[in-house]
């Protein structure tokens, strides 16, 4: 996992976002066992307490579940994983549109730009 972090949000949230994206891309699948807290901490270059916070957040979001004595796993709730995909898509679109509007682009200009990018001649 890429170990570069920015200062715009807490590191644990950046790791949560990276894991969420791995789930969306299918790199982590329903039922996959996640690394132990210690292994993930080493891989991410962070304190184990940070990883524990990541796993707690993933559980709160319904993305992961901890099985006592077995570890932490990606949820097998396919409906929740589909909802995660939709939520992330909406968040990305909202952020993009907000940024474009802040730069002064109209809705029509944004749509034109999207069409040009998605469907080049």
PDB file of C-alpha atoms in Angstrom:
ATOM      1  CA  UNK A   1       0.000   0.000   0.000  1.00  0.00           C
ATOM      2  CA  UNK A   2       1.316   3.443  -0.887  1.00  0.00           C
ATOM      3  CA  UNK A   3       2.694   5.034   2.268  1.00  0.00           C
ATOM      4  CA  UNK A   4       2.367   8.687   1.307  1.00  0.00           C
ATOM      5  CA  UNK A   5      -0.156  10.681   3.291  1.00  0.00           C
ATOM      6  CA  UNK A   6      -1.379  14.243   2.996  1.00  0.00           C
ATOM      7  CA  UNK A   7      -2.144  16.783   5.681  1.00  0.00           C
ATOM      8  CA  UNK A   8      -5.723  17.464   4.603  1.00  0.00           C
ATOM      9  CA  UNK A   9      -7.297  14.679   6.662  1.00  0.00           C
ATOM     10  CA  UNK A  10      -6.270  12.244   9.408  1.00  0.00           C
ATOM     11  CA  UNK A  11      -4.086   9.333   8.309  1.00  0.00           C
ATOM     12  CA  UNK A  12      -6.573   6.740   9.534  1.00  0.00           C
ATOM     13  CA  UNK A  13      -9.273   8.192   7.252  1.00  0.00           C
ATOM     14  CA  UNK A  14      -6.870   8.138   4.304  1.00  0.00           C
ATOM     15  CA  UNK A  15      -6.237   4.442   4.942  1.00  0.00           C
ATOM     16  CA  UNK A  16      -9.983   3.791   5.278  1.00  0.00           C
ATOM     17  CA  UNK A  17     -10.477   5.476   1.908  1.00  0.00           C
ATOM     18  CA  UNK A  18      -7.701   3.420   0.298  1.00  0.00           C
ATOM     19  CA  UNK A  19      -9.168   0.163   1.602  1.00  0.00           C
ATOM     20  CA  UNK A  20     -12.653   1.213   0.477  1.00  0.00           C
ATOM     21  CA  UNK A  21     -11.303   1.842  -3.010  1.00  0.00           C
ATOM     22  CA  UNK A  22      -9.578  -1.551  -3.013  1.00  0.00           C
ATOM     23  CA  UNK A  23     -12.947  -3.116  -2.242  1.00  0.00           C
ATOM     24  CA  UNK A  24     -14.633  -1.123  -5.033  1.00  0.00           C
ATOM     25  CA  UNK A  25     -11.953  -2.185  -7.540  1.00  0.00           C
ATOM     26  CA  UNK A  26     -12.288  -5.821  -6.482  1.00  0.00           C
ATOM     27  CA  UNK A  27      -8.766  -6.038  -5.098  1.00  0.00           C
ATOM     28  CA  UNK A  28     -10.377  -6.980  -1.777  1.00  0.00           C
ATOM     29  CA  UNK A  29     -13.439  -9.178  -2.091  1.00  0.00           C
ATOM     30  CA  UNK A  30     -16.339 -10.108   0.165  1.00  0.00           C
ATOM     31  CA  UNK A  31     -15.084 -12.513   2.829  1.00  0.00           C
ATOM     32  CA  UNK A  32     -11.389 -11.729   2.318  1.00  0.00           C
ATOM     33  CA  UNK A  33      -9.343 -11.772   5.489  1.00  0.00           C
ATOM     34  CA  UNK A  34      -7.562  -8.517   6.147  1.00  0.00           C
ATOM     35  CA  UNK A  35      -4.035  -8.278   7.477  1.00  0.00           C
ATOM     36  CA  UNK A  36      -3.571  -8.368  11.218  1.00  0.00           C
ATOM     37  CA  UNK A  37      -3.327  -4.990  12.902  1.00  0.00           C
ATOM     38  CA  UNK A  38       0.420  -5.416  13.298  1.00  0.00           C
ATOM     39  CA  UNK A  39       0.959  -6.473   9.663  1.00  0.00           C
ATOM     40  CA  UNK A  40      -1.175  -3.617   8.340  1.00  0.00           C
ATOM     41  CA  UNK A  41       0.703  -1.145  10.568  1.00  0.00           C
ATOM     42  CA  UNK A  42       4.022  -2.315   9.124  1.00  0.00           C
ATOM     43  CA  UNK A  43       2.700  -2.198   5.565  1.00  0.00           C
ATOM     44  CA  UNK A  44       1.251   1.300   5.996  1.00  0.00           C
ATOM     45  CA  UNK A  45       4.114   2.639   8.079  1.00  0.00           C
ATOM     46  CA  UNK A  46       1.837   3.702  10.933  1.00  0.00           C
ATOM     47  CA  UNK A  47       1.252   2.902  14.585  1.00  0.00           C
ATOM     48  CA  UNK A  48      -0.877  -0.200  15.345  1.00  0.00           C
ATOM     49  CA  UNK A  49      -3.301   2.084  17.219  1.00  0.00           C
ATOM     50  CA  UNK A  50      -3.940   3.918  13.939  1.00  0.00           C
ATOM     51  CA  UNK A  51      -4.743   0.628  12.204  1.00  0.00           C
ATOM     52  CA  UNK A  52      -7.073  -0.368  15.028  1.00  0.00           C
ATOM     53  CA  UNK A  53      -8.871   2.904  14.471  1.00  0.00           C
ATOM     54  CA  UNK A  54      -9.039   2.105  10.726  1.00  0.00           C
ATOM     55  CA  UNK A  55     -10.565  -1.305  11.411  1.00  0.00           C
ATOM     56  CA  UNK A  56     -13.055   0.215  13.857  1.00  0.00           C
ATOM     57  CA  UNK A  57     -14.103   2.768  11.233  1.00  0.00           C
ATOM     58  CA  UNK A  58     -14.437   0.062   8.559  1.00  0.00           C
ATOM     59  CA  UNK A  59     -16.712  -1.856  10.923  1.00  0.00           C
ATOM     60  CA  UNK A  60     -18.783   1.259  11.624  1.00  0.00           C
ATOM     61  CA  UNK A  61     -19.181   1.737   7.868  1.00  0.00           C
ATOM     62  CA  UNK A  62     -20.245  -1.889   7.426  1.00  0.00           C
ATOM     63  CA  UNK A  63     -17.285  -2.657   5.171  1.00  0.00           C
ATOM     64  CA  UNK A  64     -15.505  -5.033   7.534  1.00  0.00           C
ATOM     65  CA  UNK A  65     -16.370  -7.274  10.440  1.00  0.00           C
ATOM     66  CA  UNK A  66     -14.207  -8.696  13.169  1.00  0.00           C
ATOM     67  CA  UNK A  67     -14.632 -12.358  14.032  1.00  0.00           C
ATOM     68  CA  UNK A  68     -13.410 -13.064  17.524  1.00  0.00           C
ATOM     69  CA  UNK A  69     -10.253 -15.152  17.411  1.00  0.00           C
ATOM     70  CA  UNK A  70     -10.174 -15.194  13.605  1.00  0.00           C
ATOM     71  CA  UNK A  71      -9.427 -11.641  12.530  1.00  0.00           C
ATOM     72  CA  UNK A  72     -11.041  -8.907  10.462  1.00  0.00           C
ATOM     73  CA  UNK A  73     -12.775  -9.699   7.184  1.00  0.00           C
ATOM     74  CA  UNK A  74     -14.377  -7.739   4.353  1.00  0.00           C
ATOM     75  CA  UNK A  75     -18.120  -8.015   4.837  1.00  0.00           C
ATOM     76  CA  UNK A  76     -19.978 -10.650   2.851  1.00  0.00           C
ATOM     77  CA  UNK A  77     -23.002  -8.351   2.681  1.00  0.00           C
ATOM     78  CA  UNK A  78     -23.097  -7.763  -1.085  1.00  0.00           C
ATOM     79  CA  UNK A  79     -25.862  -5.172  -0.711  1.00  0.00           C
ATOM     80  CA  UNK A  80     -23.611  -3.121   1.575  1.00  0.00           C
ATOM     81  CA  UNK A  81     -20.714  -3.388  -0.868  1.00  0.00           C
ATOM     82  CA  UNK A  82     -22.918  -2.183  -3.735  1.00  0.00           C
ATOM     83  CA  UNK A  83     -24.063   0.712  -1.548  1.00  0.00           C
ATOM     84  CA  UNK A  84     -20.412   1.540  -0.804  1.00  0.00           C
ATOM     85  CA  UNK A  85     -19.746   1.714  -4.549  1.00  0.00           C
ATOM     86  CA  UNK A  86     -22.680   4.069  -5.078  1.00  0.00           C
ATOM     87  CA  UNK A  87     -21.720   6.218  -2.076  1.00  0.00           C
ATOM     88  CA  UNK A  88     -18.144   6.645  -3.278  1.00  0.00           C
ATOM     89  CA  UNK A  89     -19.306   7.436  -6.813  1.00  0.00           C
ATOM     90  CA  UNK A  90     -21.673  10.112  -5.520  1.00  0.00           C
ATOM     91  CA  UNK A  91     -18.997  11.622  -3.230  1.00  0.00           C
ATOM     92  CA  UNK A  92     -16.490  11.813  -6.078  1.00  0.00           C
ATOM     93  CA  UNK A  93     -19.036  13.383  -8.422  1.00  0.00           C
ATOM     94  CA  UNK A  94     -20.121  15.930  -5.806  1.00  0.00           C
ATOM     95  CA  UNK A  95     -16.499  16.895  -5.078  1.00  0.00           C
ATOM     96  CA  UNK A  96     -15.744  17.227  -8.797  1.00  0.00           C
ATOM     97  CA  UNK A  97     -18.819  19.357  -9.478  1.00  0.00           C
ATOM     98  CA  UNK A  98     -18.162  21.559  -6.438  1.00  0.00           C
ATOM     99  CA  UNK A  99     -14.567  22.155  -7.577  1.00  0.00           C
ATOM    100  CA  UNK A 100     -15.657  22.967 -11.131  1.00  0.00           C
ATOM    101  CA  UNK A 101     -18.347  25.390  -9.945  1.00  0.00           C
ATOM    102  CA  UNK A 102     -15.835  27.086  -7.629  1.00  0.00           C
ATOM    103  CA  UNK A 103     -13.673  27.673 -10.702  1.00  0.00           C
ATOM    104  CA  UNK A 104     -16.622  29.333 -12.414  1.00  0.00           C
ATOM    105  CA  UNK A 105     -17.785  26.600 -14.785  1.00  0.00           C
ATOM    106  CA  UNK A 106     -21.507  26.381 -15.496  1.00  0.00           C
ATOM    107  CA  UNK A 107     -23.424  23.107 -15.363  1.00  0.00           C
ATOM    108  CA  UNK A 108     -23.532  23.078 -19.168  1.00  0.00           C
ATOM    109  CA  UNK A 109     -19.756  23.591 -19.422  1.00  0.00           C
ATOM    110  CA  UNK A 110     -19.202  20.766 -16.945  1.00  0.00           C
ATOM    111  CA  UNK A 111     -21.488  18.455 -18.937  1.00  0.00           C
ATOM    112  CA  UNK A 112     -19.779  19.427 -22.202  1.00  0.00           C
ATOM    113  CA  UNK A 113     -16.390  18.698 -20.666  1.00  0.00           C
ATOM    114  CA  UNK A 114     -17.567  15.325 -19.406  1.00  0.00           C
ATOM    115  CA  UNK A 115     -18.993  14.411 -22.810  1.00  0.00           C
ATOM    116  CA  UNK A 116     -15.756  15.429 -24.545  1.00  0.00           C
ATOM    117  CA  UNK A 117     -13.703  13.385 -22.087  1.00  0.00           C
ATOM    118  CA  UNK A 118     -15.921  10.306 -22.020  1.00  0.00           C
ATOM    119  CA  UNK A 119     -16.740  10.247 -25.725  1.00  0.00           C
ATOM    120  CA  UNK A 120     -13.836  11.749 -27.695  1.00  0.00           C
ATOM    121  CA  UNK A 121     -14.360  12.097 -31.440  1.00  0.00           C
TER     122      UNK A 121
END
